PDB file of C-alpha atoms and ligand atoms in Angstrom:
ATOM      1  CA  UNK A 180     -77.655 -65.129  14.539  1.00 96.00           C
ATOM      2  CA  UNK A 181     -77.928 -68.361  17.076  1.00 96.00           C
ATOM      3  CA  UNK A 182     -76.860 -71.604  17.025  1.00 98.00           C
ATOM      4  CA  UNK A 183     -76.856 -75.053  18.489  1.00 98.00           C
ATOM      5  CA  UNK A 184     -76.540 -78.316  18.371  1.00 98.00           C
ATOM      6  CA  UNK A 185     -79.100 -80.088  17.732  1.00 97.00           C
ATOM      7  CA  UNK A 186     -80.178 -84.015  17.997  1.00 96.00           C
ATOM      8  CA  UNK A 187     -81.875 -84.587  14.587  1.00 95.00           C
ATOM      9  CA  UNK A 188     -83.711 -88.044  15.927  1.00 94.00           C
ATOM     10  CA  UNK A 189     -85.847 -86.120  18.887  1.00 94.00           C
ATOM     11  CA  UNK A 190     -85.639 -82.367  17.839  1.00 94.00           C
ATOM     12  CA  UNK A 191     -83.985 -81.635  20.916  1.00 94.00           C
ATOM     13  CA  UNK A 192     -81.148 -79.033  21.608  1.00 96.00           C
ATOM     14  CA  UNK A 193     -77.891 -80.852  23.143  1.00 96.00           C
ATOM     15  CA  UNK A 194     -76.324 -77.624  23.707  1.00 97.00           C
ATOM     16  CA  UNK A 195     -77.085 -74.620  24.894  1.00 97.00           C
ATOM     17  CA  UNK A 196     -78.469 -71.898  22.537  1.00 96.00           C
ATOM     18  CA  UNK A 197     -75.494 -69.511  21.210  1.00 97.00           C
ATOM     19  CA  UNK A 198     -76.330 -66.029  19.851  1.00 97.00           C
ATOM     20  CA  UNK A 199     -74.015 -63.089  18.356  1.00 98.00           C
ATOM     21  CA  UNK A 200     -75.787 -60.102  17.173  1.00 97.00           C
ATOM     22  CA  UNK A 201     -76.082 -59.907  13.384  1.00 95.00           C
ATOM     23  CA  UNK A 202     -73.197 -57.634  11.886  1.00 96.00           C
ATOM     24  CA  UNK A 203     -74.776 -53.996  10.022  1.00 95.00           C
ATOM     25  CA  UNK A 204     -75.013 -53.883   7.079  1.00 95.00           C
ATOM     26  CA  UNK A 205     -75.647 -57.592   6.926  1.00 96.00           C
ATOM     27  CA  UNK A 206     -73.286 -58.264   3.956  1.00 97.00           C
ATOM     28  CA  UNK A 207     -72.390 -61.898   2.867  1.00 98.00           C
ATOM     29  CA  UNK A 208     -68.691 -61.562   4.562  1.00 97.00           C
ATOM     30  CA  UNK A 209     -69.778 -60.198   7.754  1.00 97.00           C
ATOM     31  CA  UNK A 210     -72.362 -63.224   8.133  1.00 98.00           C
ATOM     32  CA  UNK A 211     -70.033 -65.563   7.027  1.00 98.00           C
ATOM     33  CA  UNK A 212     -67.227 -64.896  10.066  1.00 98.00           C
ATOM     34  CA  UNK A 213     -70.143 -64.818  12.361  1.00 98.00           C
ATOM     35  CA  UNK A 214     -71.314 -68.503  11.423  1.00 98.00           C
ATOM     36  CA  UNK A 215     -67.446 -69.248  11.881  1.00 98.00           C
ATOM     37  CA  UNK A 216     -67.780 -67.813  15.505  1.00 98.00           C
ATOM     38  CA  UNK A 217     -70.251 -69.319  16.267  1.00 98.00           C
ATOM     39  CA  UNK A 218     -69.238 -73.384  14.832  1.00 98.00           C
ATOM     40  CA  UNK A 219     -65.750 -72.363  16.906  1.00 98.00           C
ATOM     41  CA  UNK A 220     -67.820 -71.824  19.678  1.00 98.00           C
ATOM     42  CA  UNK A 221     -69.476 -75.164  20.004  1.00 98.00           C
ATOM     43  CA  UNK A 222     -65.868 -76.729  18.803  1.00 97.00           C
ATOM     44  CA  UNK A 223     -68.121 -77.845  16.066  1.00 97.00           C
ATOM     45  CA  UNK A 224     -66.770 -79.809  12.773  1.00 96.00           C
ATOM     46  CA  UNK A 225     -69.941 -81.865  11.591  1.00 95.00           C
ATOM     47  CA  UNK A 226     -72.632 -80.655   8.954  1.00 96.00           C
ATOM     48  CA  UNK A 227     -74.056 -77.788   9.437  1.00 97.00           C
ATOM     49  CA  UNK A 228     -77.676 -76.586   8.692  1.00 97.00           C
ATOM     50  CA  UNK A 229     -78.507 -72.790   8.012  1.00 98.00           C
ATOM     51  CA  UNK A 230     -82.050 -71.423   8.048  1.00 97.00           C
ATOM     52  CA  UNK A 231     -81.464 -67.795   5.953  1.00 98.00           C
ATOM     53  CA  UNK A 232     -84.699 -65.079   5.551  1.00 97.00           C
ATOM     54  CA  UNK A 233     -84.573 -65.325   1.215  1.00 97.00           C
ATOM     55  CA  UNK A 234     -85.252 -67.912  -1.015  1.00 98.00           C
ATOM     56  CA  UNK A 235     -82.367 -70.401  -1.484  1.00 97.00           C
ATOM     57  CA  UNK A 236     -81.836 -72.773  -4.871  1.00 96.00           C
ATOM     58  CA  UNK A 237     -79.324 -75.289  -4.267  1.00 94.00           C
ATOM     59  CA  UNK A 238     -77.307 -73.085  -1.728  1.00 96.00           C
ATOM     60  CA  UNK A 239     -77.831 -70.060  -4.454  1.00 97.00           C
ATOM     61  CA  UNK A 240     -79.454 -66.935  -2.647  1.00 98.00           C
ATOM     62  CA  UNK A 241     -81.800 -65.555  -4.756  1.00 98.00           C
ATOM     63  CA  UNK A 242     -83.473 -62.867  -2.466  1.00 97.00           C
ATOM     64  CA  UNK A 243     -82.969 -61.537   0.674  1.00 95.00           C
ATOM     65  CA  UNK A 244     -85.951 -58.770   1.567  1.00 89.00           C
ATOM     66  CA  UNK A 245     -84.384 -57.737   4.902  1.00 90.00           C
ATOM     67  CA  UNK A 246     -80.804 -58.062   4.487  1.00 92.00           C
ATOM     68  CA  UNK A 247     -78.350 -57.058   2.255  1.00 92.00           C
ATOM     69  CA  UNK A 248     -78.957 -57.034  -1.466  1.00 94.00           C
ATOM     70  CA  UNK A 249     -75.098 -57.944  -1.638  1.00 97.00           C
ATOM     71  CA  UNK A 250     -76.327 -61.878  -1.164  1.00 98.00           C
ATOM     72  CA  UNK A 251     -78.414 -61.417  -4.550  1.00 98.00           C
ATOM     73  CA  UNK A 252     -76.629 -65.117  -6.377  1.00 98.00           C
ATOM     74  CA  UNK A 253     -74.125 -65.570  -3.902  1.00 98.00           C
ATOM     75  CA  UNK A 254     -73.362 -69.220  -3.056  1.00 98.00           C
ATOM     76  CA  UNK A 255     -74.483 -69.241   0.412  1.00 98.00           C
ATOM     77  CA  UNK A 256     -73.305 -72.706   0.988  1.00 98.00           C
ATOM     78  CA  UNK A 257     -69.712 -72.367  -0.496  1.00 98.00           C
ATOM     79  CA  UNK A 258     -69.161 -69.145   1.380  1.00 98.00           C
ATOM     80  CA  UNK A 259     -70.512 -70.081   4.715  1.00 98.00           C
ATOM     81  CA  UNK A 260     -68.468 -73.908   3.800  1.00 98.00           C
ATOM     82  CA  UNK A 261     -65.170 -71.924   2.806  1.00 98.00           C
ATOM     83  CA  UNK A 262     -65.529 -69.558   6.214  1.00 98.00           C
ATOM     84  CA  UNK A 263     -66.809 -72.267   8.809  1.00 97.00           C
ATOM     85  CA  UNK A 264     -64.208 -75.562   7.652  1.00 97.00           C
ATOM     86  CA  UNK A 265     -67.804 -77.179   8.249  1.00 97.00           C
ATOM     87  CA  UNK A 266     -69.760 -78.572   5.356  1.00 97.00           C
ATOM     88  CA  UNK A 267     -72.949 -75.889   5.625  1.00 97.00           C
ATOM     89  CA  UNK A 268     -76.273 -76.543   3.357  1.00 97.00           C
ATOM     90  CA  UNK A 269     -78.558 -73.359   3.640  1.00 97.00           C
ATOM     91  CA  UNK A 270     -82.346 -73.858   3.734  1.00 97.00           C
ATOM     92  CA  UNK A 271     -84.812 -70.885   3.861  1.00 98.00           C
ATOM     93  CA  UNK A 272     -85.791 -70.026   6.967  1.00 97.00           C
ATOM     94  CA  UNK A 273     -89.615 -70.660   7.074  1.00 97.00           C
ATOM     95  CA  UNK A 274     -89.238 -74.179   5.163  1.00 97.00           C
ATOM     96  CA  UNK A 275     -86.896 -74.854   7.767  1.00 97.00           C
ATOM     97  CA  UNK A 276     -89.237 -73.907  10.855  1.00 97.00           C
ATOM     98  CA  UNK A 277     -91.936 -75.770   9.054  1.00 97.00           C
ATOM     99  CA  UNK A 278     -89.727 -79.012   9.198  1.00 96.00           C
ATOM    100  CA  UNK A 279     -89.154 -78.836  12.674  1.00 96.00           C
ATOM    101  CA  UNK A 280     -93.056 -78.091  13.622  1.00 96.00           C
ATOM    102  CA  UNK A 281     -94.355 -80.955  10.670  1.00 96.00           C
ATOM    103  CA  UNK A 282     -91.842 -83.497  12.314  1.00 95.00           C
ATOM    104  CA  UNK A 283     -92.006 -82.430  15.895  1.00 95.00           C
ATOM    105  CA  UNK A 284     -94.487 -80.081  16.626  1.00 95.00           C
ATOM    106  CA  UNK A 285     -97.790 -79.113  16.097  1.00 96.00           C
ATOM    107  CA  UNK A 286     -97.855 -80.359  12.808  1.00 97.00           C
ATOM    108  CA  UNK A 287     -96.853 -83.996  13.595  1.00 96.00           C
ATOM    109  CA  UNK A 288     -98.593 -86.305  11.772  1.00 96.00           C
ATOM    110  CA  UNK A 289    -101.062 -84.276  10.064  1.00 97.00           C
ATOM    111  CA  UNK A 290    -101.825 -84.921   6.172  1.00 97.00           C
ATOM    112  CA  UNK A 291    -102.590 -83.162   3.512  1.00 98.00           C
ATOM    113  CA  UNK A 292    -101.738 -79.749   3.160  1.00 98.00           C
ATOM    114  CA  UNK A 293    -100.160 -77.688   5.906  1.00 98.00           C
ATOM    115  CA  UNK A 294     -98.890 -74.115   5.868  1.00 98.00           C
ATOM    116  CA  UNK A 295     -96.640 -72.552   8.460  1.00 98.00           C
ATOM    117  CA  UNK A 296     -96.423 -68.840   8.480  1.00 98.00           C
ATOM    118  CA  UNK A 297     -93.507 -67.293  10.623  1.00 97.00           C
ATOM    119  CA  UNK A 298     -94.131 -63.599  11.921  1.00 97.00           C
ATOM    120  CA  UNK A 299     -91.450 -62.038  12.292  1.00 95.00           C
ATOM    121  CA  UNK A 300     -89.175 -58.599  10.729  1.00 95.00           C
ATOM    122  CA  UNK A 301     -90.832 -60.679   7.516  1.00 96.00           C
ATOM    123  CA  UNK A 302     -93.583 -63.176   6.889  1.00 98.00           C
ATOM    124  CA  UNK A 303     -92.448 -66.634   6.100  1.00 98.00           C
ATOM    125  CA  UNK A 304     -94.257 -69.449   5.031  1.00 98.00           C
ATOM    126  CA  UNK A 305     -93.765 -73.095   4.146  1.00 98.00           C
ATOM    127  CA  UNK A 306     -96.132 -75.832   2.383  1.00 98.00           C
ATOM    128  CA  UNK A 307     -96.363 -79.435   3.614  1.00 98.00           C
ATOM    129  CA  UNK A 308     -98.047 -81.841   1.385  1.00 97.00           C
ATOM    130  CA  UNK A 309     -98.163 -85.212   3.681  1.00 97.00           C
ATOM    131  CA  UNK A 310     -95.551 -83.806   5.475  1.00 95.00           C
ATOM    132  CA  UNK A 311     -92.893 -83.375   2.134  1.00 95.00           C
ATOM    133  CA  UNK A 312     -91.772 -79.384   1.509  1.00 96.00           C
ATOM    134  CA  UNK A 313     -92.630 -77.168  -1.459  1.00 96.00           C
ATOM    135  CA  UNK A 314     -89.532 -74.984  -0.695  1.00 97.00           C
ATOM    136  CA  UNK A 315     -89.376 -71.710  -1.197  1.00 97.00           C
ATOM    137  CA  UNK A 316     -92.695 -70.260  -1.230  1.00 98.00           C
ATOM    138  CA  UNK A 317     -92.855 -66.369  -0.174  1.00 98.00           C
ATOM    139  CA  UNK A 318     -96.755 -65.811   0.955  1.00 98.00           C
ATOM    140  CA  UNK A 319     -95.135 -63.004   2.973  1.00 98.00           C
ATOM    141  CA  UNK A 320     -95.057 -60.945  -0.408  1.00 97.00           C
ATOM    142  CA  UNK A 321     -98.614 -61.286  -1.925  1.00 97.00           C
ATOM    143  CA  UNK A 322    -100.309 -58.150  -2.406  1.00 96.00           C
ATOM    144  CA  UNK A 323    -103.260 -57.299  -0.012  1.00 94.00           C
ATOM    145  CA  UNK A 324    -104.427 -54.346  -1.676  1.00 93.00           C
ATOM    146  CA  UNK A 325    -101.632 -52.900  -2.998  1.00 96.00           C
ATOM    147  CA  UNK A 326     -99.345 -53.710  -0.127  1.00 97.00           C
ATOM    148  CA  UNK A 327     -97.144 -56.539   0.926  1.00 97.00           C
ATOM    149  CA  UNK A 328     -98.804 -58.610   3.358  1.00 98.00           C
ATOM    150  CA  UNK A 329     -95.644 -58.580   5.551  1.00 97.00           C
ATOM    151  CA  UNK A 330     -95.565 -54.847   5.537  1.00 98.00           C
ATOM    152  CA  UNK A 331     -99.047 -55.468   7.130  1.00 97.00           C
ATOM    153  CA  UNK A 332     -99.140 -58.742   9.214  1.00 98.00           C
ATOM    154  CA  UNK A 333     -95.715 -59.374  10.278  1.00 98.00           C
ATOM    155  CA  UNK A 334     -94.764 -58.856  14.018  1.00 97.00           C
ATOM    156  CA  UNK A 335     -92.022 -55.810  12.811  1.00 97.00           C
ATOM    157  CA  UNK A 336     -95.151 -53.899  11.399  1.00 98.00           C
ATOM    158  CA  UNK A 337     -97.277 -54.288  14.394  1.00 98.00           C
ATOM    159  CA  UNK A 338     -94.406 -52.915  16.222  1.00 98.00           C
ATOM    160  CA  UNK A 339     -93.559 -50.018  13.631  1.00 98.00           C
ATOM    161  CA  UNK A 340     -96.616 -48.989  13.245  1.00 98.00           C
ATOM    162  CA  UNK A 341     -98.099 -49.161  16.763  1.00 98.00           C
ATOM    163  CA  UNK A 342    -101.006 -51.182  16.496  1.00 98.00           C
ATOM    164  CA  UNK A 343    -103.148 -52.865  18.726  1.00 98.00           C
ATOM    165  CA  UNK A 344    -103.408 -56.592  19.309  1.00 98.00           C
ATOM    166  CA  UNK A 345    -106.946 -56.268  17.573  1.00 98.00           C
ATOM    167  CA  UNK A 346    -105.645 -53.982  15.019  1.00 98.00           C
ATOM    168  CA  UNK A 347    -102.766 -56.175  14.077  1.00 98.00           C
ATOM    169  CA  UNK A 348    -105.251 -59.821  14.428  1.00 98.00           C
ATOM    170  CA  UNK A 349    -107.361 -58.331  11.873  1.00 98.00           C
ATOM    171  CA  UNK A 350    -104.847 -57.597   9.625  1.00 98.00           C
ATOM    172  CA  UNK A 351    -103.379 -61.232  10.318  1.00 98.00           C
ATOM    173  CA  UNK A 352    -107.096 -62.355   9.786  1.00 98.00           C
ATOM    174  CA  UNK A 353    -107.313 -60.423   6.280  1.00 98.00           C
ATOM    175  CA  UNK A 354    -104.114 -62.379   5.546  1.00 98.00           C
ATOM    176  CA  UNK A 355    -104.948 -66.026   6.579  1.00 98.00           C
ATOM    177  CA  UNK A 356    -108.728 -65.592   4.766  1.00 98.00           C
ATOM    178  CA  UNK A 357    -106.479 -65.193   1.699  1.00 97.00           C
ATOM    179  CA  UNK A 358    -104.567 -67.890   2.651  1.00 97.00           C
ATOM    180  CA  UNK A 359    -107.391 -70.009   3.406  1.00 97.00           C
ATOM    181  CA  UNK A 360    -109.258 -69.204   0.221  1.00 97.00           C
ATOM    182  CA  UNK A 361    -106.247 -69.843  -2.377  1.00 97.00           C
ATOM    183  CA  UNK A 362    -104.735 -73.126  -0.862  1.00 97.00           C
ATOM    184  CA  UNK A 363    -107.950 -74.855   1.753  1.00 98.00           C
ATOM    185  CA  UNK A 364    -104.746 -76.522   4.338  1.00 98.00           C
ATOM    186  CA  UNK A 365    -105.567 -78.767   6.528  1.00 98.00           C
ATOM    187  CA  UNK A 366    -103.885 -76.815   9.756  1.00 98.00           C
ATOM    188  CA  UNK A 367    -102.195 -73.160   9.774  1.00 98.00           C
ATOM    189  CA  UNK A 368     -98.872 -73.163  12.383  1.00 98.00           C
ATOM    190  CA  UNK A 369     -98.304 -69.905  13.237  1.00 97.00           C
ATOM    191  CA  UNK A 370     -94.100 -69.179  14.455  1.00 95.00           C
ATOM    192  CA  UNK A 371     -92.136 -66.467  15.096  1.00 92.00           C
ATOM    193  CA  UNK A 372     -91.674 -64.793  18.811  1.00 89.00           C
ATOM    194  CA  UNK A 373     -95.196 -63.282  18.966  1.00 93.00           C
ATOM    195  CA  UNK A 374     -96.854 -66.971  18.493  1.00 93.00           C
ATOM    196  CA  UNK A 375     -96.026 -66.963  21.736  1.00 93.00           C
ATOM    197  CA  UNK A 376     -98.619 -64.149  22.848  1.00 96.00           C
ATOM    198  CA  UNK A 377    -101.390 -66.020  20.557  1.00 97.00           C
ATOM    199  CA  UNK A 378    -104.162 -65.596  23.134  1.00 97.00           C
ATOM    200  CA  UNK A 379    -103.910 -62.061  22.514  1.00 98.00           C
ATOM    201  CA  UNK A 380    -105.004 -62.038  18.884  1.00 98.00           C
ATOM    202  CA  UNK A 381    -106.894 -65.587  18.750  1.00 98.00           C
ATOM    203  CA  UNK A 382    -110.109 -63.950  19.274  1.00 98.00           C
ATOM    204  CA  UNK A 383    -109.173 -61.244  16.146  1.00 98.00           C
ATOM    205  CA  UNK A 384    -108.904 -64.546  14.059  1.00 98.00           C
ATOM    206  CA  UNK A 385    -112.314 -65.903  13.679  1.00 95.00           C
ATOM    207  CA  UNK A 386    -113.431 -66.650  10.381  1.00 96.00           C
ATOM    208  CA  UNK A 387    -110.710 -68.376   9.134  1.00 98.00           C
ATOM    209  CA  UNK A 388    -111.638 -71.969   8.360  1.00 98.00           C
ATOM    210  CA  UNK A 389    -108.906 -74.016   8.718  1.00 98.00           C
ATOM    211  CA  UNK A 390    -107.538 -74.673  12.110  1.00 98.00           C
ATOM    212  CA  UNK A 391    -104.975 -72.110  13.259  1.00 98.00           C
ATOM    213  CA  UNK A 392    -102.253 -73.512  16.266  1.00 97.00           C
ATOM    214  CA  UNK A 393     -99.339 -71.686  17.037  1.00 96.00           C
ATOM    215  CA  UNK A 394     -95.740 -73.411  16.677  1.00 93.00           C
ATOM    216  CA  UNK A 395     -94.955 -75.549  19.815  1.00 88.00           C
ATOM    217  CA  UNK A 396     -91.402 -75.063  19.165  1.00 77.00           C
ATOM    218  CA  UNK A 397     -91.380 -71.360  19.030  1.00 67.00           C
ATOM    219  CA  UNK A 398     -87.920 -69.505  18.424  1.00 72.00           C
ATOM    220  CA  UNK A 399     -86.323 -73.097  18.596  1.00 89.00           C
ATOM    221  CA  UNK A 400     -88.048 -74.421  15.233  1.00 92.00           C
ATOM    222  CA  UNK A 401     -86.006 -72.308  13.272  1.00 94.00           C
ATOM    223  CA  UNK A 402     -82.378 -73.868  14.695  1.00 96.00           C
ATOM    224  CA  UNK A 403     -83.786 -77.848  14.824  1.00 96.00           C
ATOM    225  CA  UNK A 404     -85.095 -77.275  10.986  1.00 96.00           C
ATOM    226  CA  UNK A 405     -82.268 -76.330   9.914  1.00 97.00           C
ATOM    227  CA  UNK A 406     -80.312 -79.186  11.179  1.00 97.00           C
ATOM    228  CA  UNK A 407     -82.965 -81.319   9.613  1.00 95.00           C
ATOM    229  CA  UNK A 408     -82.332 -80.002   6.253  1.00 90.00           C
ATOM    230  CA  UNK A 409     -79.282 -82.083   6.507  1.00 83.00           C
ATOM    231  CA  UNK A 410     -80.585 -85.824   6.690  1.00 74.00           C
ATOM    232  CA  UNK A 411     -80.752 -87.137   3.295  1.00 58.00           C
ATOM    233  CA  UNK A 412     -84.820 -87.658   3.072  1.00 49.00           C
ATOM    234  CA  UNK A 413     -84.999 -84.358   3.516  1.00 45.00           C
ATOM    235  CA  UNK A 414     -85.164 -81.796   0.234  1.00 44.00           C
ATOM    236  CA  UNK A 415     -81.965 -80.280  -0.770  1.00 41.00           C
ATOM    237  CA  UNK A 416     -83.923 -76.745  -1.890  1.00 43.00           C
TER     238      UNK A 416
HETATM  239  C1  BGC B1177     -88.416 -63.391   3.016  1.00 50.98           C
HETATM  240  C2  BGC B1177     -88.614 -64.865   3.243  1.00 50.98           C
HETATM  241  C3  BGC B1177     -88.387 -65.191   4.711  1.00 50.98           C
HETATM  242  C4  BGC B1177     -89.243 -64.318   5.590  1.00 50.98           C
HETATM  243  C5  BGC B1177     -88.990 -64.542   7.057  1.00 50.98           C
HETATM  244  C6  BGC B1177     -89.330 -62.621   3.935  1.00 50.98           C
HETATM  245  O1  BGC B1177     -89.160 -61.245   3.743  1.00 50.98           O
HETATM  246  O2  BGC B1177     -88.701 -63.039   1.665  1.00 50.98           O
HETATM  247  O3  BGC B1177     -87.754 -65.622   2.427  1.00 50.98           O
HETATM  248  O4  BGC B1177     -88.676 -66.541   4.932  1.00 50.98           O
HETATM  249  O5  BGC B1177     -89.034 -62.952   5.299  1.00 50.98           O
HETATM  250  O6  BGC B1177     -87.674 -64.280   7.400  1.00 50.98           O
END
């Protein structure tokens, strides 16, 4: 889990980046004293912006794929509120990398539709329409046949499984052409660590119509949407 703090007008960090491993099993508790740790770190007493991996309805987790099943309906904002002494609105993770990249990034000023996928332990995705959030879509779980396109295309299953950078861009490919062909975006941003590496499976992506950029923001994204979810234009989902 990392924090910082983060200066909503410009999307920049004014802190350092703090990180404390996430507690096993990942239960609501044990996340809970780590976000206190780490808003007693930074000395911290403002709002607070979480970016969690599971869809969130009005700081209700509903799901939470790689966690715990123990967040299933907990109040993610009252518990993370109660432990912190901060007033904390959780936003899913994806949606809230998507702000960041829509408002700062690579996505700045495009309209239309625009879908961010995050590629990660999980596949996360956010829709822009002229730059306003659909929250809490989960592309990550269609079926590609038969099997979960995260199981597939996300960066954990390129690593469990072993496979190639061509292995793994085709499976990505099979994923966006889906994509493409159910929604027609304007842009794909692609986050998540291994957007980083994206000249190593560009090539394995041809096909796909839309345009395809990776995140400018990378890992950061994630933190600076999450702070965004707390200015009042923002969506409260
Ligand atoms: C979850 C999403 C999350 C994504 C990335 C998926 O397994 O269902 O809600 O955004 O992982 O963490």
């Amino acid at each position: 889990m990392k924090a910082a703090v983060v200066d909503t007008t410009t999307g920049d960090f004014v802190t350092q980046k703090h990180r404390i491993d996430t507690p096993r099993p990942a239960t609501p508790d044990a996340l809970a004293d780590v976000a206190r740790q780490l808003t007693e770190h930074f000395e911290w007493e403002g709002q607070v912006g979480v970016g969690f991996p599971g869809v969130i309805q009005r700081g209700i987790v509903r799901t939470a794929a790689n966690l715990d099943d123990s967040w299933i309906d907990v109040d993610g904002d009252a518990l993370f509120t109660e432990a912190s002494q901060c007033d904390v609105h959780m936003i899913n993770d994806a949606d809230a990398a998507g702000l960041a990249e829509v408002r700062f990034g690579v996505g700045e000023g495009v309209s239309g539709v625009v879908i961010m996928l995050t590629l990660g332990t999980g596949i996360g995705s956010a829709v822009f329409f002229d730059g306003e959030l659909v929250p809490n879509t989960e592309f990550g779980h269609l079926l590609m046949d038969g099997v979960i396109a995260e199981d597939r295309a996300s960066s954990r299953a390129k690593e469990d499984q072993g496979l190639s950078w061509e292995e793994w861009g085709i499976a990505l490919r099979d994923f966006l052409l889906e994509m493409d062909k159910l929604f027609w975006p304007e842009l794909f941003m692609l986050g998540g660590g291994i957007s980083k590496q994206f000249e190593h499976f560009a090539p394995f992506l041809e096909g796909v119509r839309a345009p395809i950029k990776p995140a400018e923001r990378f890992n950061r994204a994630g933190i600076v949407g999450a702070a965004l979810c707390r200015q009042p234009i923002s969506p409260r989902d």
